[in-house]
Amino acid sequence: MDICKIHENASKCSVNTMECFMVLSTQAQKISIATLCGLFGTLCIFENSLVLYLIFSSPGTRRKPSYLFISSLALADILASIIFVCSFVNFHVFNETDFSKEMFLLQLGGVNTSFSASLSSLLLTALDRYISISRPSEYKLLMTRKRAWIALGVLWVTCATIASLPLLGWNCCTLDSTCSKLFPFVDDNYLSSWICFIMVLLGCIIYAYAHVLWRAHQHVAYMEKHQAQVGRQNTRMRMDVMLAKTLVMVLTVLVLCWSPVLVLMIYSIFARLSNHLRKAFAFCSTLCLLNSMVNPIIYALRSKELYSSLRMVFSRFRRQLKASEESPEAESTHKSSMIET
């Protein structure tokens, strides 16, 4: 008999009911999830840490609001990778239930905060590009470093507050309401509200990018018409077009990676999920890590400043490696000459 059917007659908020959400039934499925989480998580942490290093090691990039928002995105992806991988593998692979309801909701809040902050940082980056490309003459006055830091502070506090609501009492145990079919102890109404929050963020990003793309298209047409004209304005336009295309690539990857998860979340609110769909949701969740892993690759390939900084880091590393390899040879040569003397 299905263990979940047994627990339907028991307390829906018992810690033992978490076994119902451990949907990976075979060792092959657990190994696959552990491998995907380990691979994506490790690469995500390394790549985003490298992005943070490249940004803050260069005075030219760390002063720009655009790169402050990208730094926030990289930091959110690092935190999401650490918290998600640890909690997800611990729950689905090792089937750990040796923790309280509060501890589970705390871990879930950490994951939601990180992924929400990642998406919100992308929204701030989109708005930054929207202002830069629609009002270029007023950009430096409107988008200052102080305002950028304030926006980032509001972003993180808002995401943390929304994500902590289940821990603060908005859960199906405290309210004695309908529980989610995907997450233990999570209220269905809260899940619906969180999905709406994410959809609003996506809608704002899409609107901002639609305007950015339209203006970028105008800039491309202008540059093609005035190819002989070389100057600061044309350089600025090329930078805006390049960064707009970069962020559109980031948005495309974001939508492709998050769509399966959001669709299954919405479906779970209106219908009962089969075990096959719940297993599919577990595997689709790893796509969120894939999104966090791909973002830094796009920055390195598309951002000229970050790409130049990355090449300088690799060149410096190669020189140090070459110097360390030549040093023992020089030392041995020096010793042999001393012996001969």
Short mmCIF file of C-alpha atoms in Angstrom, two decimals:
data_model
loop_
_atom_site.label_atom_id
_atom_site.label_comp_id
_atom_site.label_asym_id
_atom_site.label_seq_id
_atom_site.Cartn_x
_atom_site.Cartn_y
_atom_site.Cartn_z
CA MET A 1 0.00 0.00 0.00
CA ASP A 2 1.23 3.50 -0.87
CA ILE A 3 2.77 5.14 2.20
CA CYS A 4 1.16 8.46 1.24
CA LYS A 5 -2.30 6.92 1.35
CA ILE A 6 -1.54 5.63 4.82
CA HIS A 7 -0.51 9.11 5.99
CA GLU A 8 -3.69 10.65 4.57
CA ASN A 9 -5.49 9.19 7.57
CA ALA A 10 -2.75 10.40 9.95
CA SER A 11 -1.70 13.89 10.93
CA LYS A 12 -0.83 15.80 7.75
CA CYS A 13 1.80 17.77 9.65
CA SER A 14 3.65 14.84 11.15
CA VAL A 15 7.37 14.81 10.32
CA ASN A 16 6.87 11.24 9.08
CA THR A 17 4.67 12.52 6.25
CA MET A 18 7.83 13.89 4.59
CA GLU A 19 8.43 10.34 3.41
CA CYS A 20 5.55 10.89 1.00
CA PHE A 21 7.60 13.54 -0.79
CA MET A 22 10.67 11.33 -1.18
CA VAL A 23 9.69 10.20 -4.65
CA LEU A 24 12.99 8.73 -5.89
CA SER A 25 12.38 5.00 -5.57
CA THR A 26 15.43 3.45 -7.25
CA GLN A 27 19.14 3.72 -6.63
CA ALA A 28 19.71 4.81 -10.24
CA GLN A 29 17.39 7.79 -9.79
CA LYS A 30 19.15 8.84 -6.59
CA ILE A 31 22.59 8.53 -8.19
CA SER A 32 21.39 10.58 -11.18
CA ILE A 33 20.05 13.37 -8.95
CA ALA A 34 23.19 13.37 -6.80
CA THR A 35 25.41 13.53 -9.90
CA LEU A 36 23.44 16.38 -11.49
CA CYS A 37 23.35 18.38 -8.25
CA GLY A 38 27.04 17.77 -7.57
CA LEU A 39 28.11 18.70 -11.11
CA PHE A 40 25.87 21.74 -11.58
CA GLY A 41 26.38 22.95 -8.01
CA THR A 42 30.17 22.73 -8.09
CA LEU A 43 30.45 24.45 -11.47
CA CYS A 44 27.92 27.10 -10.43
CA ILE A 45 29.85 27.98 -7.27
CA PHE A 46 33.18 28.10 -9.11
CA GLU A 47 31.91 30.16 -12.06
CA ASN A 48 29.93 32.68 -10.02
CA SER A 49 32.82 33.07 -7.55
CA LEU A 50 35.05 33.81 -10.54
CA VAL A 51 32.55 36.42 -11.78
CA LEU A 52 32.54 38.11 -8.36
CA TYR A 53 36.34 38.11 -8.31
CA LEU A 54 36.56 39.59 -11.82
CA ILE A 55 34.09 42.35 -10.96
CA PHE A 56 35.51 43.43 -7.59
CA SER A 57 39.17 43.06 -8.58
CA SER A 58 38.74 45.73 -11.26
CA PRO A 59 38.01 49.35 -10.20
CA GLY A 60 36.36 49.96 -13.56
CA THR A 61 33.66 47.32 -13.10
CA ARG A 62 32.97 47.38 -9.37
CA ARG A 63 31.98 51.07 -9.52
CA LYS A 64 29.31 50.54 -12.18
CA PRO A 65 25.69 49.89 -11.03
CA SER A 66 25.26 47.37 -13.87
CA TYR A 67 27.97 45.15 -12.43
CA LEU A 68 26.68 45.61 -8.88
CA PHE A 69 23.43 44.02 -10.04
CA ILE A 70 25.33 41.25 -11.80
CA SER A 71 27.30 40.72 -8.58
CA SER A 72 24.03 40.36 -6.69
CA LEU A 73 22.90 37.79 -9.25
CA ALA A 74 26.15 35.85 -8.89
CA LEU A 75 25.95 35.94 -5.08
CA ALA A 76 22.33 34.74 -5.15
CA ASP A 77 23.28 31.88 -7.48
CA ILE A 78 26.14 30.84 -5.17
CA LEU A 79 23.85 30.78 -2.12
CA ALA A 80 21.13 28.97 -4.07
CA SER A 81 23.62 26.32 -5.18
CA ILE A 82 24.94 25.68 -1.67
CA ILE A 83 21.58 25.62 0.12
CA PHE A 84 19.69 23.82 -2.67
CA VAL A 85 22.27 21.07 -3.22
CA CYS A 86 22.75 20.36 0.49
CA SER A 87 19.03 20.27 1.34
CA PHE A 88 17.87 18.61 -1.89
CA VAL A 89 20.43 15.79 -1.85
CA ASN A 90 19.98 15.29 1.90
CA PHE A 91 16.21 14.97 1.43
CA HIS A 92 15.83 13.04 -1.84
CA VAL A 93 19.03 10.95 -1.91
CA PHE A 94 19.78 10.24 1.74
CA ASN A 95 16.08 10.45 2.79
CA GLU A 96 16.89 12.35 5.95
CA THR A 97 13.83 13.11 8.13
CA ASP A 98 15.76 13.68 11.34
CA PHE A 99 14.83 17.36 11.59
CA SER A 100 11.84 19.41 12.67
CA LYS A 101 9.17 21.13 10.62
CA GLU A 102 10.79 24.48 11.45
CA MET A 103 14.19 23.31 10.19
CA PHE A 104 12.68 22.09 6.91
CA LEU A 105 10.83 25.40 6.38
CA LEU A 106 14.04 27.28 7.21
CA GLN A 107 15.93 25.36 4.51
CA LEU A 108 13.07 25.90 2.04
CA GLY A 109 13.06 29.62 2.90
CA GLY A 110 16.78 29.81 2.16
CA VAL A 111 16.30 28.19 -1.24
CA ASN A 112 13.35 30.47 -2.07
CA THR A 113 15.23 33.57 -0.93
CA SER A 114 18.24 32.75 -3.09
CA PHE A 115 16.32 31.90 -6.25
CA SER A 116 13.94 34.86 -5.79
CA ALA A 117 16.91 37.19 -5.29
CA SER A 118 18.53 35.74 -8.41
CA LEU A 119 15.47 36.52 -10.49
CA SER A 120 14.99 39.94 -8.84
CA SER A 121 18.63 40.82 -9.54
CA LEU A 122 18.01 40.02 -13.18
CA LEU A 123 15.01 42.37 -13.05
CA LEU A 124 17.19 45.19 -11.66
CA THR A 125 19.72 44.52 -14.40
CA ALA A 126 16.94 44.72 -16.98
CA LEU A 127 15.67 48.00 -15.51
CA ASP A 128 19.23 49.33 -15.49
CA ARG A 129 19.55 48.58 -19.20
CA TYR A 130 16.06 50.03 -19.78
CA ILE A 131 17.11 53.38 -18.26
CA SER A 132 20.51 53.31 -19.95
CA ILE A 133 19.11 52.76 -23.41
CA SER A 134 15.94 54.90 -23.13
CA ARG A 135 17.44 57.90 -21.28
CA PRO A 136 21.20 57.75 -21.93
CA SER A 137 21.85 61.44 -21.21
CA GLU A 138 20.28 61.16 -17.71
CA TYR A 139 21.54 57.66 -16.88
CA LYS A 140 24.41 58.69 -14.57
CA LEU A 141 22.11 61.01 -12.65
CA LEU A 142 19.31 58.48 -12.31
CA MET A 143 21.37 55.34 -11.66
CA THR A 144 23.95 56.20 -9.00
CA ARG A 145 25.89 53.72 -6.86
CA LYS A 146 23.93 54.83 -3.78
CA ARG A 147 20.59 54.13 -5.45
CA ALA A 148 21.90 50.82 -6.74
CA TRP A 149 22.88 49.72 -3.21
CA ILE A 150 19.50 50.85 -1.85
CA ALA A 151 17.69 48.89 -4.58
CA LEU A 152 19.75 45.79 -3.77
CA GLY A 153 18.98 46.17 -0.06
CA VAL A 154 15.24 46.43 -0.72
CA LEU A 155 15.49 43.45 -3.09
CA TRP A 156 17.14 41.10 -0.59
CA VAL A 157 14.95 42.15 2.35
CA THR A 158 11.78 41.69 0.26
CA CYS A 159 12.83 38.25 -1.01
CA ALA A 160 13.86 37.09 2.47
CA THR A 161 10.58 38.32 3.97
CA ILE A 162 8.40 36.58 1.36
CA ALA A 163 10.42 33.36 1.63
CA SER A 164 10.20 33.29 5.45
CA LEU A 165 6.39 33.61 5.61
CA PRO A 166 5.83 29.80 5.91
CA LEU A 167 8.29 29.67 8.81
CA LEU A 168 6.55 32.65 10.45
CA GLY A 169 3.15 30.93 10.37
CA TRP A 170 1.79 30.86 6.82
CA ASN A 171 1.86 27.06 6.57
CA CYS A 172 -0.82 24.40 6.40
CA CYS A 173 -0.01 23.14 9.92
CA THR A 174 -0.60 26.44 11.69
CA LEU A 175 -3.59 27.40 9.54
CA ASP A 176 -5.00 23.85 9.27
CA SER A 177 -5.43 24.43 5.53
CA THR A 178 -4.73 22.52 2.31
CA CYS A 179 -1.11 21.40 2.01
CA SER A 180 0.90 21.48 -1.20
CA LYS A 181 1.40 18.23 -3.12
CA LEU A 182 5.03 19.16 -3.86
CA PHE A 183 6.40 20.58 -0.60
CA PRO A 184 5.81 19.34 2.97
CA PHE A 185 4.00 21.75 5.34
CA VAL A 186 3.62 24.42 2.62
CA ASP A 187 0.18 25.98 2.27
CA ASP A 188 -1.36 25.85 -1.20
CA ASN A 189 -2.36 29.52 -1.00
CA TYR A 190 1.21 30.52 -0.16
CA LEU A 191 2.53 28.49 -3.09
CA SER A 192 0.01 30.22 -5.38
CA SER A 193 1.10 33.63 -4.08
CA TRP A 194 4.80 32.79 -4.55
CA ILE A 195 4.13 31.65 -8.13
CA CYS A 196 2.28 34.92 -8.80
CA PHE A 197 5.25 36.85 -7.39
CA ILE A 198 7.62 35.01 -9.73
CA MET A 199 5.31 35.50 -12.71
CA VAL A 200 5.10 39.26 -12.00
CA LEU A 201 8.90 39.43 -11.93
CA LEU A 202 9.10 37.56 -15.23
CA GLY A 203 6.47 39.84 -16.76
CA CYS A 204 8.37 42.98 -15.73
CA ILE A 205 11.62 41.55 -17.09
CA ILE A 206 10.01 40.64 -20.41
CA TYR A 207 8.48 44.13 -20.71
CA ALA A 208 11.83 45.80 -19.96
CA TYR A 209 13.66 43.59 -22.47
CA ALA A 210 11.03 44.19 -25.15
CA HIS A 211 11.78 47.92 -24.90
CA VAL A 212 15.54 47.33 -24.73
CA LEU A 213 15.42 45.14 -27.84
CA TRP A 214 13.33 47.69 -29.71
CA ARG A 215 15.81 50.46 -28.90
CA ALA A 216 18.76 48.16 -29.65
CA HIS A 217 17.24 47.45 -33.06
CA GLN A 218 17.01 51.20 -33.66
CA HIS A 219 20.67 51.61 -32.67
CA VAL A 220 21.76 48.83 -35.03
CA ALA A 221 19.85 50.48 -37.88
CA TYR A 222 21.47 53.83 -37.01
CA MET A 223 24.97 52.36 -36.97
CA GLU A 224 24.44 50.61 -40.29
CA LYS A 225 23.28 53.90 -41.79
CA HIS A 226 26.25 55.84 -40.41
CA GLN A 227 29.05 53.30 -40.71
CA ALA A 228 31.62 55.96 -41.54
CA GLN A 229 30.85 57.87 -38.36
CA VAL A 230 33.20 56.86 -35.55
CA GLY A 231 32.90 58.41 -32.13
CA ARG A 232 31.94 58.05 -28.52
CA GLN A 233 28.21 57.88 -29.25
CA ASN A 234 28.61 54.95 -31.63
CA THR A 235 30.83 53.16 -29.08
CA ARG A 236 28.19 53.65 -26.40
CA MET A 237 25.50 52.30 -28.74
CA ARG A 238 27.56 49.21 -29.53
CA MET A 239 28.00 48.58 -25.79
CA ASP A 240 24.25 48.95 -25.17
CA VAL A 241 23.42 46.59 -28.03
CA MET A 242 25.98 44.01 -26.86
CA LEU A 243 24.77 44.08 -23.26
CA ALA A 244 21.13 43.96 -24.35
CA LYS A 245 21.79 40.83 -26.41
CA THR A 246 23.71 39.32 -23.49
CA LEU A 247 20.86 39.86 -21.07
CA VAL A 248 18.32 38.51 -23.55
CA MET A 249 20.39 35.31 -23.70
CA VAL A 250 20.32 35.18 -19.89
CA LEU A 251 16.54 35.68 -19.90
CA THR A 252 16.05 32.97 -22.54
CA VAL A 253 18.02 30.47 -20.48
CA LEU A 254 16.09 31.53 -17.38
CA VAL A 255 12.70 30.94 -18.99
CA LEU A 256 13.72 27.58 -20.49
CA CYS A 257 15.07 26.34 -17.15
CA TRP A 258 12.26 27.63 -14.94
CA SER A 259 9.25 26.91 -17.18
CA PRO A 260 8.99 23.14 -16.38
CA VAL A 261 9.16 23.80 -12.63
CA LEU A 262 6.58 26.61 -12.71
CA VAL A 263 4.21 24.62 -14.94
CA LEU A 264 4.29 21.64 -12.57
CA MET A 265 3.82 23.94 -9.55
CA ILE A 266 0.73 25.52 -11.15
CA TYR A 267 -0.61 22.11 -12.17
CA SER A 268 -0.18 20.79 -8.61
CA ILE A 269 -2.49 23.52 -7.28
CA PHE A 270 -5.42 22.44 -9.46
CA ALA A 271 -4.88 18.69 -9.82
CA ARG A 272 -3.46 15.69 -7.97
CA LEU A 273 0.04 14.82 -9.13
CA SER A 274 1.01 11.27 -9.99
CA ASN A 275 4.27 9.77 -8.74
CA HIS A 276 5.72 10.08 -12.26
CA LEU A 277 5.03 13.84 -12.33
CA ARG A 278 6.49 14.28 -8.85
CA LYS A 279 9.65 12.48 -9.97
CA ALA A 280 9.72 14.70 -13.05
CA PHE A 281 9.46 17.74 -10.76
CA ALA A 282 12.46 16.53 -8.75
CA PHE A 283 14.58 16.24 -11.90
CA CYS A 284 13.26 19.52 -13.35
CA SER A 285 14.30 21.28 -10.14
CA THR A 286 17.93 20.65 -11.08
CA LEU A 287 17.37 22.84 -14.16
CA CYS A 288 17.32 25.83 -11.78
CA LEU A 289 20.92 24.96 -10.92
CA LEU A 290 21.71 24.65 -14.62
CA ASN A 291 20.41 28.19 -15.13
CA SER A 292 22.67 29.48 -12.35
CA MET A 293 25.60 27.63 -13.92
CA VAL A 294 25.04 28.99 -17.44
CA ASN A 295 24.70 32.68 -16.49
CA PRO A 296 28.42 33.28 -15.73
CA ILE A 297 29.40 31.54 -18.98
CA ILE A 298 27.25 34.02 -20.89
CA TYR A 299 28.85 36.96 -19.03
CA ALA A 300 32.37 35.73 -19.79
CA LEU A 301 31.59 35.24 -23.46
CA ARG A 302 29.52 38.39 -24.02
CA SER A 303 30.87 41.04 -21.64
CA LYS A 304 34.01 42.56 -23.13
CA GLU A 305 35.22 43.93 -19.76
CA LEU A 306 34.78 40.65 -17.91
CA TYR A 307 36.26 38.69 -20.79
CA SER A 308 39.34 40.95 -20.83
CA SER A 309 39.71 40.59 -17.05
CA LEU A 310 39.39 36.82 -17.38
CA ARG A 311 42.14 36.72 -20.01
CA MET A 312 44.39 38.81 -17.77
CA VAL A 313 43.80 36.41 -14.86
CA PHE A 314 44.65 33.39 -17.02
CA SER A 315 47.75 35.12 -18.42
CA ARG A 316 48.94 36.00 -14.91
CA PHE A 317 48.28 32.42 -13.76
CA ARG A 318 50.25 31.00 -16.71
CA ARG A 319 53.20 33.32 -15.97
CA GLN A 320 53.23 32.28 -12.32
CA LEU A 321 52.99 28.61 -13.29
CA LYS A 322 55.82 29.00 -15.79
CA ALA A 323 57.94 30.84 -13.22
CA SER A 324 57.36 28.11 -10.62
CA GLU A 325 58.35 25.44 -13.16
CA GLU A 326 61.52 27.30 -14.15
CA SER A 327 62.52 28.10 -10.57
CA PRO A 328 63.63 24.55 -9.55
CA GLU A 329 65.65 24.24 -12.78
CA ALA A 330 67.41 27.56 -12.10
CA GLU A 331 68.06 26.52 -8.50
CA SER A 332 69.53 23.14 -9.56
CA THR A 333 71.73 24.91 -12.14
CA HIS A 334 72.96 27.27 -9.48
CA LYS A 335 73.77 24.38 -7.11
CA SER A 336 75.66 22.45 -9.79
CA SER A 337 77.74 25.53 -10.64
CA MET A 338 78.60 25.94 -6.94
CA ILE A 339 79.69 22.29 -6.74
CA GLU A 340 81.88 22.67 -9.81
CA THR A 341 83.48 25.77 -8.29
#
